[in-house]
Amino acid sequence: MPKIAFWQGNMGIAMGAIAAGCRFFGGYPITPSTEIAEAMAEELPRLGGKFIQMEDEIAGIAAAIGASIAGVKSMTATSGPGFSLKQENLGLAYMAEIPLVVVDVMRGGPSTGLPTKISQQDVMQARWGSHGDHGTIAYAPSSVQECYEITVEAFNMAERFRQPVLIMNDEVLGHMREKVIVPEDDSLVLVDRKRPTVSPDEFVPYRADEQDDIPPMAGMGDGYRWHVTGLTHNDWGFPTNNAAEIEKKMLRLMRKIDRFRDDIVKYDTESVKDADVLVLSYGSVARTALSAVRMARKKGIKVGHFRPVTLWPFPDKELETIASRVKTILVPELNCGQMVLEVERVVGKERVVRQNLVNGELFKPAEILSKIEEVA
Amino acid sequence: MPKIAFWQGNMGIAMGAIAAGCRFFGGYPITPSTEIAEAMAEELPRLGGKFIQMEDEIAGIAAAIGASIAGVKSMTATSGPGFSLKQENLGLAYMAEIPLVVVDVMRGGPSTGLPTKISQQDVMQARWGSHGDHGTIAYAPSSVQECYEITVEAFNMAERFRQPVLIMNDEVLGHMREKVIVPEDDSLVLVDRKRPTVSPDEFVPYRADEQDDIPPMAGMGDGYRWHVTGLTHNDWGFPTNNAAEIEKKMLRLMRKIDRFRDDIVKYDTESVKDADVLVLSYGSVARTALSAVRMARKKGIKVGHFRPVTLWPFPDKELETIASRVKTILVPELNCGQMVLEVERVVGKERVVRQNLVNGELFKPAEILSKIEEVA
Amino acid sequence: MPREEVMKWLRARFFPHIWCPGCGHGVIMHALLRSLTALDKKPEETVIASGIGCSSRMPGYINACTVHTTHGRSLGFATGIKLAKPELTVIDVMGDGDCTAIGGNHFIHACRRNIGITAIVMNNNIYGMTGGQASPTTPPGAKATTAPYGAIDPPFDICNLAAGAGATYVARATIAQPAMCEQYIKKGIQHKGFSVIEIVTHCHTQFGRKNKRSSPVDNLNFFKQASVAKAKADQMSPEELVGKIITGEFVNKDIPEYTEQYDKLIAKVRG
Amino acid sequence: MPREEVMKWLRARFFPHIWCPGCGHGVIMHALLRSLTALDKKPEETVIASGIGCSSRMPGYINACTVHTTHGRSLGFATGIKLAKPELTVIDVMGDGDCTAIGGNHFIHACRRNIGITAIVMNNNIYGMTGGQASPTTPPGAKATTAPYGAIDPPFDICNLAAGAGATYVARATIAQPAMCEQYIKKGIQHKGFSVIEIVTHCHTQFGRKNKRSSPVDNLNFFKQASVAKAKADQMSPEELVGKIITGEFVNKDIPEYTEQYDKLIAKVRG
Amino acid sequence: MSERYEIRVAGSGGQGVILAAVILGEAAVLHEGINAVQSQAYGPEARGGSSKSEVVVSRGEIDYPKAMAPNLQVALTQKACDEYVKDTAPGGIVILDDFFVTDLPSVDAEILHLPIVRTAREKLGKEIVVNMVALGAAAKVLEKKGHYNPESIRSAILARVPKGTEELNSKAFEAGYELVRM
Amino acid sequence: MSERYEIRVAGSGGQGVILAAVILGEAAVLHEGINAVQSQAYGPEARGGSSKSEVVVSRGEIDYPKAMAPNLQVALTQKACDEYVKDTAPGGIVILDDFFVTDLPSVDAEILHLPIVRTAREKLGKEIVVNMVALGAAAKVLEKKGHYNPESIRSAILARVPKGTEELNSKAFEAGYELVRM
Amino acid sequence: MSKQFDVLINKGWCKGCGLCIAVCPKNVLELDDRVKCEPVRMDDCIGCRQCENICPDLAITVKEREQDA
Amino acid sequence: MSKQFDVLINKGWCKGCGLCIAVCPKNVLELDDRVKCEPVRMDDCIGCRQCENICPDLAITVKEREQDA
Ligand SMILES: Cc1ncc(C[n+]2csc(CCOP(=O)(O)OP(=O)(O)O)c2C)c(N)n1
Ligand SMILES: Cc1ncc(C[n+]2csc(CCOP(=O)(O)OP(=O)(O)O)c2C)c(N)n1
Ligand code: SF4
Ligand code: SF4
Ligand code: SF4
Ligand code: SF4
Ligand code: SF4
Ligand code: SF4
Ligand SMILES: [Mg+2]
Ligand SMILES: [Mg+2]
């Protein structure tokens, strides 16, 4: 029977990770993400898993990647400054195609900024923070329930696509407590990385299967010998300077996500059928926005809501379809305008109205409501 | 009399920095940027300046920021992996408003990638690499002459706007040697940070002048006492959790760049008047593209070229005006499509054609020419 | 020490400070200010740098040239400041986490380089600011939010680490000895080269509560009972020293200071 | 050692390797492979990790479970691997820059934690891969591309640093003593806990050319002449030891290994 | 939104106001079977300064997670009172400690000025249970307003507090409950 | 582009092919007063493996900085020859070392198979000056083709090489120059 | 006659931690009911300044009392 | 009769660094004109394997020669 819990969003993520089979956490404390580490420190040893607090965020993600290379599902969690520090090694996980879940609980930036206050200032960093190209999968949950469920999904995607998957949580959701209906373990669909089916002698570690562009992955200690490197490499995992081999690798890295974009993209809508105004928001802001949309509907304003659950890949096609029917798209964000750039790119900048707040607070319903009234 | 030199692009940057008054370099070696550090190690002591090789890139930028806080114009230089590592402290310089020039000589990514091969994969990272919002000034030079001149300009902008300014060089330009006409020192217009005019007792370190939104800056040891912090702070530089103070600071950080956007934005055009096809490219690619455009013109194709010299702020208005007259905009980039996203946002995605190469090589003129012919 | 002289170093407008009642960080700040006063330093020519942590909030309260940087990186910034302006007095105040966890590399390199900076490490064996996670100096067996079953890894001995990295002045005191703190800080500032003063302190709020030292006074008493002067400790066996805090000077040697070496290099290059 | 046994550890298809003719890194790899062979390790259960540098290219040539990570960070990755699968033999091979410059923090923390990894530090006193910049072990006065007027900062003594950070097995050899390299590596691998073997080697291409040791053989001769065994060095004065390379075992002590402690903790928690 | 009921507990760092709000949330979700969202203001100032925590309860879905105009406020220090009480919902209820809060605010709300701290100090002999006394007082109000059964809160307390302190905490809760006469 | 002339020098790591190309570039820009862009392939393989370097010279602006079809190629090892010589501009010139290059390529170009290494070893007694011998040979070709005055190259060499080695390098240059009979 | 001292407490800064009370050799100090330090036996003070030096909040000033000649 | 040894050189791997030549106590090895190692006095070899162990390119194998009984 599903259990009812009253958890912080960060706890939701930790418990989701455990449910997804995560048995390793490498991290470094930072507000407002620390509760994830603390929960993992408590829970993992009970399950025979390992939690390690490393000397810094760089080592935290390194250890997590190491554990994944050894065959164990693993995670790290942090906030802005630590997310910046993790970018280099995040790149290694993209290049070497190592499954991993990375959580950023967003606080106000730049720099040390506002450690205990909400923002959505890292959503573009999720896409572009590490040097070099790669496909990105990044989620923004809006409830503690979703923190739990999306973490399970993030692990599944990481395992399926052999790459890091990001969860962009925010301070309000990370810290607030809310009801969660915790499904029974065996009701969850869990994905594990594809393992090689060939013998160790025949194993070519980065030779991808044609049907999905993903190479099967051996765990170290599983009888296979293979080479992991952050250098651009050929199918053998050996560094190459050969243009054709380089291009093959790079295009596959992008394609493995692009091809299955429809399997990954997730979004939510409310009252969009007859809407003249569409509010697009994500994370905690979506809670305020929904509140405002509902208030506006009561006032007779034809307004709907679009919530990207995957920020990356961005639900562009889906938004385009819905947006084609509306006059104005309002994008309230707790930053100086980030996802709105993607919205403008998708639907054209003429119809897009921005609403930005960078004072460390979450929008209040009245604020978004009055903006809706203004643009309606 | 101006002198003629035959320099690598990286040398052009080092010598431009020296000419701009840079007297401190803190860094860590990494291919293909190392020659900048090496040149500074050689030149600075001759001028009484200081070069220090720190223990890593994080410390390298920290030392450079420290020197700037102490009142000395300073610089750091790196490439992809190091640029990722510098992102956290780069954020501090944005937040604390410390002038600084940061060079990224782009190589192939992600991760260690292709240390000795060209890419343009970090141009979005230039804008979004650090957590938290801030305005960005980033240049992409296309010749060694421009490496020199833009470095001088980068220092001027850093000093004027009290923030880091980025130079996004690439491996080909960084390493190639070319003729430079080196202007005489006294022919250069150099900008220095505004110093406080009030007495130490009246000094409020982050109180901005109204006419430009920039607070005057004292050097440490100049008789003023002030506080620098990466936390969001009030005019006194003291950490605040007050919504109004936070918002004031954040909006000013953005506004000080937005207001003077026209003074910063730089671009170049060729043959755009009657063009049906516009090629937009930057950095070393612009050299290939210009070559292709000239070949195409000889074949009678009405094609022009638009070269953003500042990638950030992006010359959006300027592009929009020119683009309004053309049928197709071709954007060749040595990445999987980065600045093209901005182009699509500005001109709408319908008319934009991408050309991407990620095999470690620079486009050859014939490649871009044939794409021009295809879209013309 | 005339009290008003010390008060001049304060940004009194930001008081009372944010530290918990009885937090040892205030004791250390107080000792530092007395040292600066005693040495007749000028605030305009004195830089106090720090990283992030409760301890690292200190510079904000000191009316000098103060630099509150990123977690663990303050020695990088301080190195830039000192090298750019060697005439400044540069003090770097750090927590145990700031200095020895994320900042460990900058710490050992500053030790190696022997640059004229005084590092004050406020070792409370825990991450105070973020709510009580284990630090690299948390004693084995002690509880922390990220070591709910007790820490299992051996802690650093900060003074040994500094010595192994080549530091030229290394001393340790506890906050139960405010005069000793003041004295070592003074000697550290006067020392040519990089000096390290570890001051053992407490975070009763985050560490003490979980480890049976929940009030400031409990900690004071603990320090009094657990401290052993180096001279005495040298006579004791390893077994006797378990759980003891050895106070005193561990290293004090004379090696050329980095910025002076640099100035010589410049002189040589310019001929 | 039967030669074929060693050859089994090679990815011969990638030979000849990229190292310069006579580069000491090859001598070290050879010694490592002999040690692994002598200890009868299985390649499928042996992990060789590294960061970035000429030295760090080594894992690519070894037909085991090999992990070529980011510059300076390999011990972080290796720690994750070892903790996740303590039954694996984990070796981390690093250059002096990789280990003691950018990787210094991970190095001292691995020493502190006493996790069962063997670190082999290939100290050629320079950044070879990037073309000859100074490293934290470049001797004062030596020239490097980023120290064109001679290095002015004191170098680390890697063995002292490791000892100060708490490492439980620390030894040093030079490539002029391939049998000693092999012996210490073997002992390091057998040691319970973190072991550090510093192997002093040369980069004649980048360091030697600028510092009068331009051929591999020059360096071999230099090492033969400059090495002093620890037993003998203990009898020598600091002045006599200037410029000498002390070889031998510096630390060898018995303290619980980290992953074993962790397993005990799990057992305790699970009751 | 008609069902939405907002509660805020505010005081100084050591007074346990966060735990109080968490218990109210747990009581709602785990014992009353309704929805609740609990949140709090974090800040470095939480070290020594003031601290606030909120619970929003509702039979329906709770979208906006923070209090907009609390229906019930508890303030245990003057600073908390000055800072937070002003946005009480018109006609709401404000519980103030009568030792630390001496300047009463002028708000359109019913003010209960109660000896919460003194009860903890004097009756229970442990100032640390001040939050439980406050919870008791709040429970009475919430019961009267028809939002909670006090048993839910009591159960939530027992499930939360450290073993061995159940009795002390229950007593404190009862004492607080008794303080309110409505 | 009609004025564009492309030169490539290729060999193994230690043969100084980069310096040779840099000198050709400096000769063009600083002594001939024309434009030049010099570039090179870097790679970890440059340690032991093959190495190439290019110069594009032109009286006009040089946009694309790399060689597309070199008009003149110099290859000092078999590997370099096999890898690089094939894209020589039709009718171009290829200079090959006769000790290390034994398999001659089939290209539409004039092939000069010259004792470059042997001259360095035997005549100059220092294999290290092999690049200067090659430069001498290239200088002769470039002179014949009307692109450079050999004096420019000689001056560029003298400005570049370490003090005390001028004579050796000049001699090597002369010896290379003499190898070509066109 | 021995010297006399004033022990001045800045109650706005004092946080009532009790450290001064613990170190005072003469038992001069106590906490009041608002949990602030209060010198209750000022005349016993010997001016050792231990309280001043240990006070983490810099809330104590010990001053020699001006004495009538 | 004393043992005899074959010193086998993999010339495809040998880079001619000369280290083996420097360590050989019996002067068995030399470089040929393509700068590759060549055992020129094989019969003097005492099988000490110093050359094999020092070779950074793993290009040398020293084998005891099969002897006719
Ligand atoms: C890059 C980064 N990582 C983590 C943090 C979060 N953080 C702030 S302070 C701190 C630890 C502070 O501990 P310590 O240095 O011992 O100081 P204390 O608070 O104990 O005085 C941490 C982990 C941060 N601000 N930045
Ligand atoms: C983050 C980062 N910074 C810098 C570099 C560039 N880099 C590659 S190897 C290296 C130094 C290598 O020196 P060392 O570890 O001593 O190895 P060696 O080449 O001497 O064997 C540097 C600085 C990098 N790859 N990544
Ligand atoms: S949390 Fe600990 S370290 Fe921080 S102020 Fe409180 S007592 Fe001091
Ligand atoms: S550059 Fe130096 S370290 Fe690198 S392979 Fe060559 S000799 Fe070895
Ligand atoms: S030590 Fe200071 S803060 Fe603590 S009780 Fe005494 S006066 Fe108050
Ligand atoms: S000065 Fe000494 S005796 Fe006087 S109150 Fe302070 S501690 Fe007590
Ligand atoms: S040591 Fe090895 S590589 Fe060097 S010359 Fe001898 S066989 Fe050749
Ligand atoms: S085995 Fe010994 S004697 Fe024989 S060739 Fe090698 S080094 Fe010389
Ligand atoms: Mg601490
Ligand atoms: Mg090295």
CSV table of N, CA and C in Angstrom, one decimal, chain D residues 8 12 34 36 39-40 44 49 71 75 89 104 129 137 170 177 206 210 224 228 234 250 252 254:
chain,number,residue,atom,x,y,z
D,8,LYS,N,51.0,-9.1,-21.4
D,8,LYS,CA,49.6,-9.3,-21.3
D,8,LYS,C,48.9,-8.1,-20.8
D,12,ALA,N,48.8,-3.5,-26.7
D,12,ALA,CA,49.9,-3.3,-27.7
D,12,ALA,C,49.4,-2.6,-28.9
D,34,ARG,N,55.3,-4.8,-14.0
D,34,ARG,CA,56.1,-5.9,-13.3
D,34,ARG,C,55.5,-6.2,-11.9
D,36,LEU,N,52.4,-5.5,-10.8
D,36,LEU,CA,51.1,-6.2,-10.9
D,36,LEU,C,51.2,-7.6,-11.3
D,39,LEU,N,52.5,-9.6,-8.3
D,39,LEU,CA,51.4,-9.8,-7.3
D,39,LEU,C,50.3,-10.6,-7.8
D,40,ASP,N,50.4,-11.0,-9.1
D,40,ASP,CA,49.4,-11.9,-9.6
D,40,ASP,C,48.0,-11.2,-9.7
D,44,GLU,N,41.1,-7.6,-14.9
D,44,GLU,CA,39.7,-7.3,-14.8
D,44,GLU,C,39.3,-6.7,-13.5
D,49,ALA,N,43.8,4.5,-12.6
D,49,ALA,CA,43.2,5.8,-12.8
D,49,ALA,C,44.3,6.9,-13.0
D,71,HIS,N,42.1,16.8,-15.2
D,71,HIS,CA,43.4,17.2,-14.6
D,71,HIS,C,43.3,17.4,-13.1
D,75,LEU,N,42.0,11.2,-8.1
D,75,LEU,CA,41.8,10.6,-6.8
D,75,LEU,C,40.3,10.7,-6.4
D,89,THR,N,41.4,-3.7,-6.9
D,89,THR,CA,42.8,-3.1,-6.7
D,89,THR,C,42.8,-1.7,-7.4
D,104,GLY,N,46.3,18.9,-5.6
D,104,GLY,CA,46.8,18.8,-4.2
D,104,GLY,C,45.8,18.5,-3.2
D,129,MET,N,53.3,17.8,-20.5
D,129,MET,CA,52.3,17.8,-21.6
D,129,MET,C,52.0,19.2,-22.2
D,137,THR,N,57.0,21.3,-7.9
D,137,THR,CA,58.2,20.7,-7.5
D,137,THR,C,59.4,21.1,-8.3
D,170,VAL,N,54.6,5.8,2.6
D,170,VAL,CA,55.2,6.8,1.7
D,170,VAL,C,56.6,6.3,1.4
D,177,GLN,N,66.4,3.5,-10.8
D,177,GLN,CA,66.4,2.3,-9.9
D,177,GLN,C,65.1,1.5,-10.2
D,206,GLN,N,61.1,18.9,-21.9
D,206,GLN,CA,60.7,20.2,-21.5
D,206,GLN,C,61.5,20.8,-20.4
D,210,LYS,N,66.0,23.0,-20.9
D,210,LYS,CA,66.3,24.4,-20.4
D,210,LYS,C,67.2,24.3,-19.2
D,224,LYS,N,71.5,9.0,-10.7
D,224,LYS,CA,72.4,8.1,-10.0
D,224,LYS,C,73.3,8.9,-9.0
D,228,VAL,N,70.3,9.6,-2.6
D,228,VAL,CA,70.9,9.2,-1.4
D,228,VAL,C,69.9,8.3,-0.7
D,234,ASP,N,69.9,10.2,6.7
D,234,ASP,CA,69.6,10.5,8.1
D,234,ASP,C,70.9,10.9,8.8
D,250,PHE,N,59.5,6.3,3.9
D,250,PHE,CA,59.4,7.4,4.9
D,250,PHE,C,58.3,7.1,5.9
D,252,ASN,N,55.4,4.0,7.2
D,252,ASN,CA,54.8,2.7,7.0
D,252,ASN,C,54.1,2.4,8.3
D,254,ASP,N,50.3,1.4,10.5
D,254,ASP,CA,49.1,0.6,10.4
D,254,ASP,C,47.9,1.3,11.0
